[in-house]
Tab-separated table of C-alpha atoms and ligand atoms in Angstrom:
chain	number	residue	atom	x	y	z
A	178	UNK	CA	0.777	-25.862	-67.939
A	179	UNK	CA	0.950	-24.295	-64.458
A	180	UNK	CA	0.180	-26.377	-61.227
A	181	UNK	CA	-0.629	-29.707	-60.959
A	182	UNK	CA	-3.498	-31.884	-62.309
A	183	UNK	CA	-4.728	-34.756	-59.283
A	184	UNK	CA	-7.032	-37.349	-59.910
A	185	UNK	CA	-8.169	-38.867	-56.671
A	186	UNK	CA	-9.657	-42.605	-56.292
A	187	UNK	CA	-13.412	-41.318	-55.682
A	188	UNK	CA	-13.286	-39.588	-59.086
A	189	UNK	CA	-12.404	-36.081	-57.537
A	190	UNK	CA	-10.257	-33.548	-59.922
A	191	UNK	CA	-7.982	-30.824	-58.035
A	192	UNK	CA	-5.614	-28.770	-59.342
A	193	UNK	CA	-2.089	-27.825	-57.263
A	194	UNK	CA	0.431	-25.843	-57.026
A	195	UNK	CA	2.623	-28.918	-56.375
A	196	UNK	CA	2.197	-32.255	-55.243
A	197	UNK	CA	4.706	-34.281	-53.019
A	198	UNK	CA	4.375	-37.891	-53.479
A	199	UNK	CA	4.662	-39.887	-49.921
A	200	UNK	CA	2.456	-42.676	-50.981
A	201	UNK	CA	4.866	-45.346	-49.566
A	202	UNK	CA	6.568	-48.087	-51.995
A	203	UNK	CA	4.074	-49.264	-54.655
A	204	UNK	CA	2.706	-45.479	-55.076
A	205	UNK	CA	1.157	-43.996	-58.025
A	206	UNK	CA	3.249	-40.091	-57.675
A	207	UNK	CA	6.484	-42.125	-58.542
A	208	UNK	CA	5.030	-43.699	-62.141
A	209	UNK	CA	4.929	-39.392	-62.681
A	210	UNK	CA	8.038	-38.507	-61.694
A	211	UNK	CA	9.976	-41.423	-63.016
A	212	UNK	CA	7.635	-41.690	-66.403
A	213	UNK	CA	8.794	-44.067	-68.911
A	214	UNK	CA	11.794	-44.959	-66.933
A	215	UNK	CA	8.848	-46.245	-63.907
A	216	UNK	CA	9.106	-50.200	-64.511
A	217	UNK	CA	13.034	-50.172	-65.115
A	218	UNK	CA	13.209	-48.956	-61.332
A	219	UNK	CA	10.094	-50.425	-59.841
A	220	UNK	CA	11.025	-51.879	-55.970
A	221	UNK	CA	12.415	-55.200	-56.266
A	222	UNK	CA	13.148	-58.220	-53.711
A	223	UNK	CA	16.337	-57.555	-51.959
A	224	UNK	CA	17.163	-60.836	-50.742
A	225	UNK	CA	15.322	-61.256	-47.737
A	226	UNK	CA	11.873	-62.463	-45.961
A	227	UNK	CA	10.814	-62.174	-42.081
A	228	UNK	CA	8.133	-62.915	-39.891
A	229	UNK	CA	7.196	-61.437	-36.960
A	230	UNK	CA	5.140	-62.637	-33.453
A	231	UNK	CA	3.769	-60.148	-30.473
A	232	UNK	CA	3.502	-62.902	-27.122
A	233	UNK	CA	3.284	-62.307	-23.821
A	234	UNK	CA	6.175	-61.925	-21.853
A	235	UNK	CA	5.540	-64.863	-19.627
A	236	UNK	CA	4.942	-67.176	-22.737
A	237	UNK	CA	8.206	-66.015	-24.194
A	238	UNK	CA	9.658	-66.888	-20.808
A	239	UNK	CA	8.705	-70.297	-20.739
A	240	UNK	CA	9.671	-71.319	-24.271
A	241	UNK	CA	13.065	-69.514	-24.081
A	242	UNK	CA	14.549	-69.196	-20.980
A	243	UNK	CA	13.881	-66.497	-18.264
A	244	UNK	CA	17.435	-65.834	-18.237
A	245	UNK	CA	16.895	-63.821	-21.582
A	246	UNK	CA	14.895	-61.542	-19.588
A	247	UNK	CA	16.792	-60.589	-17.155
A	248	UNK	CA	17.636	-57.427	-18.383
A	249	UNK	CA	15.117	-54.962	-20.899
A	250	UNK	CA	17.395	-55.315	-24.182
A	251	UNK	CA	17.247	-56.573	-27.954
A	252	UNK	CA	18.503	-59.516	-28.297
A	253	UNK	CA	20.023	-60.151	-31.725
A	254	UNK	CA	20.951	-63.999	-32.693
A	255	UNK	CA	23.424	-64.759	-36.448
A	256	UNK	CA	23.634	-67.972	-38.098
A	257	UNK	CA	23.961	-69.237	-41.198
A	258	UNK	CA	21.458	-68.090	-43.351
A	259	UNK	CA	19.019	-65.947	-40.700
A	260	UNK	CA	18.556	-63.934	-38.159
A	261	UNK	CA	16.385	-63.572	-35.201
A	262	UNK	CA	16.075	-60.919	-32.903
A	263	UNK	CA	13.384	-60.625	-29.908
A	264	UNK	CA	12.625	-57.385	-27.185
A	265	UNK	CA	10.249	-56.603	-24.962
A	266	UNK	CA	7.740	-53.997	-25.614
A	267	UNK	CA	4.270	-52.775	-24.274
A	268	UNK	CA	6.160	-51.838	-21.248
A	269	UNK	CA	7.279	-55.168	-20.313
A	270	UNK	CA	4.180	-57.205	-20.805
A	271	UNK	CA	4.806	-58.220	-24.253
A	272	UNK	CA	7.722	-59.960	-26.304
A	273	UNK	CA	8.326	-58.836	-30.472
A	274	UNK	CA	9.781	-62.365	-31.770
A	275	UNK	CA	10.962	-62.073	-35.844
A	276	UNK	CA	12.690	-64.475	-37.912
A	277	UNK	CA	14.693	-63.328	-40.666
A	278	UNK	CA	16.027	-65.302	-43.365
A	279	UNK	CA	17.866	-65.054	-46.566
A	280	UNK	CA	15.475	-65.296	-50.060
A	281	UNK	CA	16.729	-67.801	-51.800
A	282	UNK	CA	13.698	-67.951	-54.927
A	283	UNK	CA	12.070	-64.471	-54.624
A	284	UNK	CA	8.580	-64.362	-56.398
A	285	UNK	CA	6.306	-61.852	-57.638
A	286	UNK	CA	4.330	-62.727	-54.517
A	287	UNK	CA	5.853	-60.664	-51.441
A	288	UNK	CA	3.603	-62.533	-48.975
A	289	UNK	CA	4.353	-66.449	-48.415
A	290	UNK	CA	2.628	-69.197	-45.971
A	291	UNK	CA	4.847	-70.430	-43.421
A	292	UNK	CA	4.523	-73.826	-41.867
A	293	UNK	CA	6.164	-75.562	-39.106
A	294	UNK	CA	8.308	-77.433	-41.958
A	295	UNK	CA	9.371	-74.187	-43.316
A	296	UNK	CA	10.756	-72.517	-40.687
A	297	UNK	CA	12.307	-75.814	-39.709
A	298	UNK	CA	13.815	-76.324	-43.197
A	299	UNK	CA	15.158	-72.699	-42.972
A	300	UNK	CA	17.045	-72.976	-39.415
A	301	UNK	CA	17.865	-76.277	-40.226
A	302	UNK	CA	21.297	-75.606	-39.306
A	303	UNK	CA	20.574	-74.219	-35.535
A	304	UNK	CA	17.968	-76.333	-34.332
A	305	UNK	CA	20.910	-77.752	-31.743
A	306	UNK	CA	20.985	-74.597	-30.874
A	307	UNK	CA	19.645	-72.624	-27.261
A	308	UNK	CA	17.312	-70.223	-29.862
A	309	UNK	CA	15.702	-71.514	-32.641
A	310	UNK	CA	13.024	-74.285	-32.050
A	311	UNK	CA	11.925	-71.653	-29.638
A	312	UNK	CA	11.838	-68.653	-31.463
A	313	UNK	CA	9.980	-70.982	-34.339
A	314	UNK	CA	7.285	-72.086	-31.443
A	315	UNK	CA	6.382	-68.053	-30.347
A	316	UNK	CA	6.385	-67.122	-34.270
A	317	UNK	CA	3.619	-70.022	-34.589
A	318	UNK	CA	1.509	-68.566	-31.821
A	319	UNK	CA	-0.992	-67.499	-34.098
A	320	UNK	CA	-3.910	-68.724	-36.709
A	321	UNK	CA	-1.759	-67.527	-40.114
A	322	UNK	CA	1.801	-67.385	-40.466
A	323	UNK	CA	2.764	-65.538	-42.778
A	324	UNK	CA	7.060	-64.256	-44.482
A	325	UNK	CA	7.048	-61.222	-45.954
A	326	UNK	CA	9.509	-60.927	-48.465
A	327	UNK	CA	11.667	-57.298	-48.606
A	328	UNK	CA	11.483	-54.849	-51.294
A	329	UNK	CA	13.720	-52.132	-51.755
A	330	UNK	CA	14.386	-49.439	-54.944
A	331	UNK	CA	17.553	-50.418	-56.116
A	332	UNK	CA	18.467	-47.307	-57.795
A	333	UNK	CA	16.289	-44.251	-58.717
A	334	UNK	CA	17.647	-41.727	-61.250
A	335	UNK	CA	15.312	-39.005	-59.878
A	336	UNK	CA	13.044	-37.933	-56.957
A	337	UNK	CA	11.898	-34.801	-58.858
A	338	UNK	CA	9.704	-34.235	-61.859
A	339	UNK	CA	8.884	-30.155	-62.416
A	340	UNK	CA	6.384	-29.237	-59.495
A	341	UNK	CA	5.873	-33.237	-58.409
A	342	UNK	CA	8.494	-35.562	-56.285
A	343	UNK	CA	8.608	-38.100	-53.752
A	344	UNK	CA	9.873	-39.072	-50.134
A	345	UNK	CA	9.755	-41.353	-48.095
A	346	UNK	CA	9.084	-44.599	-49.114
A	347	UNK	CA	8.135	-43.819	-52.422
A	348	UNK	CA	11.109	-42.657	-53.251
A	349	UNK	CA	13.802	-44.966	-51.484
A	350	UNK	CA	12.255	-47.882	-50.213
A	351	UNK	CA	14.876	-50.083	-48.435
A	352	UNK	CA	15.290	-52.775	-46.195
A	353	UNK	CA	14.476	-52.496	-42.393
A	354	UNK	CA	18.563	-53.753	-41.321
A	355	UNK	CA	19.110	-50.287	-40.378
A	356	UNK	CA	15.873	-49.074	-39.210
A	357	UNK	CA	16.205	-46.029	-41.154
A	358	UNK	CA	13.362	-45.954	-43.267
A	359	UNK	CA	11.340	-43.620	-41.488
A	360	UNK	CA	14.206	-41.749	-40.308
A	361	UNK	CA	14.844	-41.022	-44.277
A	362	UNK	CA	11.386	-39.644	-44.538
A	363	UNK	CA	11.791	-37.373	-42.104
A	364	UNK	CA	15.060	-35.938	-43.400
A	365	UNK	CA	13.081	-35.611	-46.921
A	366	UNK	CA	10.506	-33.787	-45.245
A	367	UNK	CA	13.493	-31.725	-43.293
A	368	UNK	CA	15.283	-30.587	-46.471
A	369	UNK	CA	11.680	-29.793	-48.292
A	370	UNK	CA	10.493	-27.753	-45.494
A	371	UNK	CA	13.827	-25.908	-45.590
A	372	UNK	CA	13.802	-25.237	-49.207
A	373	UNK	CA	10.071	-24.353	-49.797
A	374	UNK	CA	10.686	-22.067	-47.159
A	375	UNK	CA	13.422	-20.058	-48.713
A	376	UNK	CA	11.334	-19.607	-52.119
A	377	UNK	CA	9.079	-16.406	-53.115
A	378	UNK	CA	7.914	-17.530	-56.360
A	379	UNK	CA	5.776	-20.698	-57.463
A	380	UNK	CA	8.253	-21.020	-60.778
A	381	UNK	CA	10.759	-21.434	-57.855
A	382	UNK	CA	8.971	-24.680	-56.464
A	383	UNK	CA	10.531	-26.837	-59.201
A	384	UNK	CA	14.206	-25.237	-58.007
A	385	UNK	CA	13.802	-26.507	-55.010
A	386	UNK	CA	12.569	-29.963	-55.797
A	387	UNK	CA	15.453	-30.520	-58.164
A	388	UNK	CA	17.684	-29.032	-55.353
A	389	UNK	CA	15.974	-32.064	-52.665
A	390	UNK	CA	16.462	-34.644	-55.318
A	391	UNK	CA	20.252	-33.280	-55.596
A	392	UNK	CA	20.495	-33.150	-51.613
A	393	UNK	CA	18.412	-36.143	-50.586
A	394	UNK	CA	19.337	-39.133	-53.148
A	395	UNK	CA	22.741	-39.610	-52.953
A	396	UNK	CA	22.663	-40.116	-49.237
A	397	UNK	CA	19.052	-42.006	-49.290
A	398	UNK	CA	20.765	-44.559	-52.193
A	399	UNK	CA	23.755	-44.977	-49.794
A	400	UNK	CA	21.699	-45.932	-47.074
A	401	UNK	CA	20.028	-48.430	-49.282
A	402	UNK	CA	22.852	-50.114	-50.307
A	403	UNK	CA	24.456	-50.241	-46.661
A	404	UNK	CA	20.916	-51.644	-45.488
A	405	UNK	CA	21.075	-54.573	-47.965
A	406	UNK	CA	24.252	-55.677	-46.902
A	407	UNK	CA	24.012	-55.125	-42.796
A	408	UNK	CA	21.259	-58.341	-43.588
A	409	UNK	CA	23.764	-60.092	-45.018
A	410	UNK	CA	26.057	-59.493	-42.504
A	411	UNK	CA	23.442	-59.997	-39.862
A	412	UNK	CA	22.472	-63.545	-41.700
A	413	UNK	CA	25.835	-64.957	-41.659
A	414	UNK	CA	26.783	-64.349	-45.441
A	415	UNK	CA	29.483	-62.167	-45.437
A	416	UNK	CA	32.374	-63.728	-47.037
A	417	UNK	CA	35.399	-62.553	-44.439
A	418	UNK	CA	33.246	-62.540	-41.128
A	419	UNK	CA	30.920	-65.760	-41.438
A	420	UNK	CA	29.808	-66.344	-38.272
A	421	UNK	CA	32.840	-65.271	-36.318
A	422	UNK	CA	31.714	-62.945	-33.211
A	423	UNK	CA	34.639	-60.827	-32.881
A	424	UNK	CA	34.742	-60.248	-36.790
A	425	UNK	CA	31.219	-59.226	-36.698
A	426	UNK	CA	31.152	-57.133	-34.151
A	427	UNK	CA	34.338	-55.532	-35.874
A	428	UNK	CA	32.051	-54.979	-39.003
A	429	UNK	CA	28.647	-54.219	-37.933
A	430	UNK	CA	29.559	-51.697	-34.961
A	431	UNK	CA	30.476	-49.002	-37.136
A	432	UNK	CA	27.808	-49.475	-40.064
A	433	UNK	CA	25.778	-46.870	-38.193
A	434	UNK	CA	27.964	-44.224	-38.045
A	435	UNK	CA	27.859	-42.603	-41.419
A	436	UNK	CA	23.676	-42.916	-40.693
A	437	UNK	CA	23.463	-40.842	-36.931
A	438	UNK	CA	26.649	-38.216	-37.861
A	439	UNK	CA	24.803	-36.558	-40.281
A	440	UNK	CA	25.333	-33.127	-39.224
A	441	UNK	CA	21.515	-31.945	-40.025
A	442	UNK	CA	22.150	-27.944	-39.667
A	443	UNK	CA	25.035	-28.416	-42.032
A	444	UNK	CA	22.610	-30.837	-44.509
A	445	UNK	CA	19.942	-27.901	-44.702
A	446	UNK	CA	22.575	-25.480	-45.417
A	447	UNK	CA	24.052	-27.795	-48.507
A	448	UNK	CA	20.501	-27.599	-49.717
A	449	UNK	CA	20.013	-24.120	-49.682
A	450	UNK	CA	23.592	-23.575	-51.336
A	451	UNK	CA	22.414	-25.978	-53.865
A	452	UNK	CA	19.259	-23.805	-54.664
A	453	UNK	CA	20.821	-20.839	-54.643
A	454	UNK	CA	23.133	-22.149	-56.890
A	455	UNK	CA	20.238	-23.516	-59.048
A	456	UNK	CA	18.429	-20.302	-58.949
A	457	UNK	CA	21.821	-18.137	-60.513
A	458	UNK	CA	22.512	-20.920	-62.336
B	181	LIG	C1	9.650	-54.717	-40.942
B	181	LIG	C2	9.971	-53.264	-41.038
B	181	LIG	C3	10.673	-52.648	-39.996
B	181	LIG	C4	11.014	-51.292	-40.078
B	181	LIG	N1	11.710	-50.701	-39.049
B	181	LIG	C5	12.042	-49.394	-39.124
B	181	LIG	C6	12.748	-48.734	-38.065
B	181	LIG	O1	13.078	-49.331	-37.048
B	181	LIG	N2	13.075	-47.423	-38.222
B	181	LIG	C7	12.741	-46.715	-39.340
B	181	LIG	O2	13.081	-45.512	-39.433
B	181	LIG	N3	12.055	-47.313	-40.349
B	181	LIG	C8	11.695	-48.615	-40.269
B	181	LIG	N4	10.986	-49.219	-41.284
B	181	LIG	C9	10.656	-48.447	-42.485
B	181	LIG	C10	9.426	-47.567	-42.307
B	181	LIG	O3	8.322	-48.324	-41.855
B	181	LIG	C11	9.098	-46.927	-43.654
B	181	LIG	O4	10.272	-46.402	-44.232
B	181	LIG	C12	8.100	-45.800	-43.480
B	181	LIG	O5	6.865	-46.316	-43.004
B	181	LIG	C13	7.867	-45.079	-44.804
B	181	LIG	O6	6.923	-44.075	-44.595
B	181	LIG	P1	6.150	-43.450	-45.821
B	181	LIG	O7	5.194	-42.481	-45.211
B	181	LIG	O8	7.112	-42.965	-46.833
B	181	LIG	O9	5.369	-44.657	-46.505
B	181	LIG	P2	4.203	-45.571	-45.902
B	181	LIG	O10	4.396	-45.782	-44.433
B	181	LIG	O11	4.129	-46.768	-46.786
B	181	LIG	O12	2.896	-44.681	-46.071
B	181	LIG	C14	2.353	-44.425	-47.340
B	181	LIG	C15	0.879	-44.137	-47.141
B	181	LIG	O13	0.326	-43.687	-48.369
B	181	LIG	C16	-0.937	-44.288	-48.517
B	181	LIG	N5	-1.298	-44.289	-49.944
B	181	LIG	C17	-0.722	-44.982	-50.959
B	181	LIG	N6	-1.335	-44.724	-52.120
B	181	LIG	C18	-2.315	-43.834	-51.850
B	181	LIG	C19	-3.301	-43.177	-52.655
B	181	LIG	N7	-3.398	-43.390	-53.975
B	181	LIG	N8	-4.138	-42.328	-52.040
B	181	LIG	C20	-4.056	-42.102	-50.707
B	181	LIG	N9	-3.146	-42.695	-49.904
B	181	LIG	C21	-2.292	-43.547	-50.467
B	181	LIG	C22	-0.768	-45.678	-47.939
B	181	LIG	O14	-2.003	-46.236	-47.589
B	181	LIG	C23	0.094	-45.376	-46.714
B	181	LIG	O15	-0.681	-45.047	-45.591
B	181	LIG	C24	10.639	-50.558	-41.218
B	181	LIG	C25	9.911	-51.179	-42.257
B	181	LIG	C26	9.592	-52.524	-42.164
B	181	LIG	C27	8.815	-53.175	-43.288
């Protein structure tokens, strides 16, 4: 059959040329393009929960210190077992407070109450610390505390299925250690504008999504990986550096680089050598 079949929520049947899936983690266009193989990759917990708090700078003043303030930067704090990081956004009126913390009994449910006692339990071994009774006080600023627990796709044999495939989160969901979830998507969407645009022929549509899934996957899976193990690093669990400063600086300062090098003129061009390759091929 020629073109693709959709079935929309309200009932409505259309009929495409081609569908590209960017329905984010849990959506429906990856059960096509992965088929029977869907539940063997499905997004899984990758280790990790956070929580996150938006107070007002002079609140986050007076619990932590003004001195933290001083200058408009992120402020990143390690120990053993978590991480918290806070910066000021909404041009300087307001302060983004998370906790992160290593999942230790991942469940089915990603979304889990949060107490007082919790968070206590879980930075248990900082409390003596300048950061963390603080940082707990600002994230209980509000009526419903919730962790969210993070889901990533582990591995993902395919983005492409004939005239259907996936990007963004969809495709590669992964942890936000890197902050390069979103930056992934748009690279999908890069490479698919590049190659849809060097096609004349709608038989040529499922070239070029086997040619993005060729392109895109290896460097999307490598990010993945690298994302799940920054937290680690950034929650005090990796086995050389602990919670040694100079050791992780030494490890975390280049995790980045393979991520921004990327030359993108020369990443288009390996996808349209791939298709062309594809298309003689
Ligand atoms: C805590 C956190 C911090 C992050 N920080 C960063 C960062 O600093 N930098 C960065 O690059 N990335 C970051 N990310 C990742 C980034 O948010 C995601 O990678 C990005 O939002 C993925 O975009 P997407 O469009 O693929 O999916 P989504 O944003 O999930 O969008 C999918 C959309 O599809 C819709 N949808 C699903 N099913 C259907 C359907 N059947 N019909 C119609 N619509 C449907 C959904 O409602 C949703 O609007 C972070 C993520 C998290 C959780």
């Amino acid at each position: 059959m020629d073109g693709v079949e959709v079935i929309f929520e309200d009932g409505t049947v259309d009929k495409f040329d081609a569908v590209i899936g960017a329905d984010g983690i849990f959506g429906s266009v990856r059960s096509y393009v992965l088929q029977d193989k869907v539940d063997q990759f499905a997004a899984s917990p990758a280790g990790f929960w956070d929580c996150r708090n938006l107070v007002p700078l002079e609140r986050a003043k007076a619990v932590l210190g003004k001195e933290l303030f001083e200058q408009d930067r992120q402020y990143g704090w390690v120990g053993d077992g978590g991480f918290l990081m806070h910066d000021v956004l909404e041009n300087r009126t307001m302060v983004q407070c998370i906790i992160s913390a290593v999942e230790h009994s991942p469940t089915s449910e990603r979304k889990r109450v949060l107490t007082r006692e919790t968070l206590t339990q879980t930075l248990s071994g900082w409390l003596d610390g300048p950061i963390a009774k603080g940082m707990i006080e600002l994230c209980l600023d509000q009526d419903d505390l919730h962790g969210y627990s993070q889901w990533e796709h582990k591995a993902t044999p395919t983005y492409a299925n004939g005239s259907v495939c996936v990007i963004g989160d969809a495709a590669h969901a992964m942890t936000p250690w890197q902050g390069s979830g979103a930056a992934m998507a748009f690279e999908d969407a890069m490479i698919l504008q590049e190659l849809l645009g060097n096609i004349t022929s709608l038989a040529d549509i499922k070239v070029a999504f086997k040619a993005y899934d060729v392109i895109r996957r290896p460097r999307c899976q490598r990010v993945i990986d690298s994302s799940r193990e920054t937290g680690l690093i950034f929650c005090g669990q990796h086995t050389d550096a602990g919670l040694d400063p100079e050791k992780l600086r030494a490890l975390l300062a280049p995790r980045w680089d393979f991520i921004f090098s990327l030359d993108m003129s020369a990443h288009k061009q390996d996808a349209l050598h791939t298709l062309r390759d594809m298309q003689q091929g």
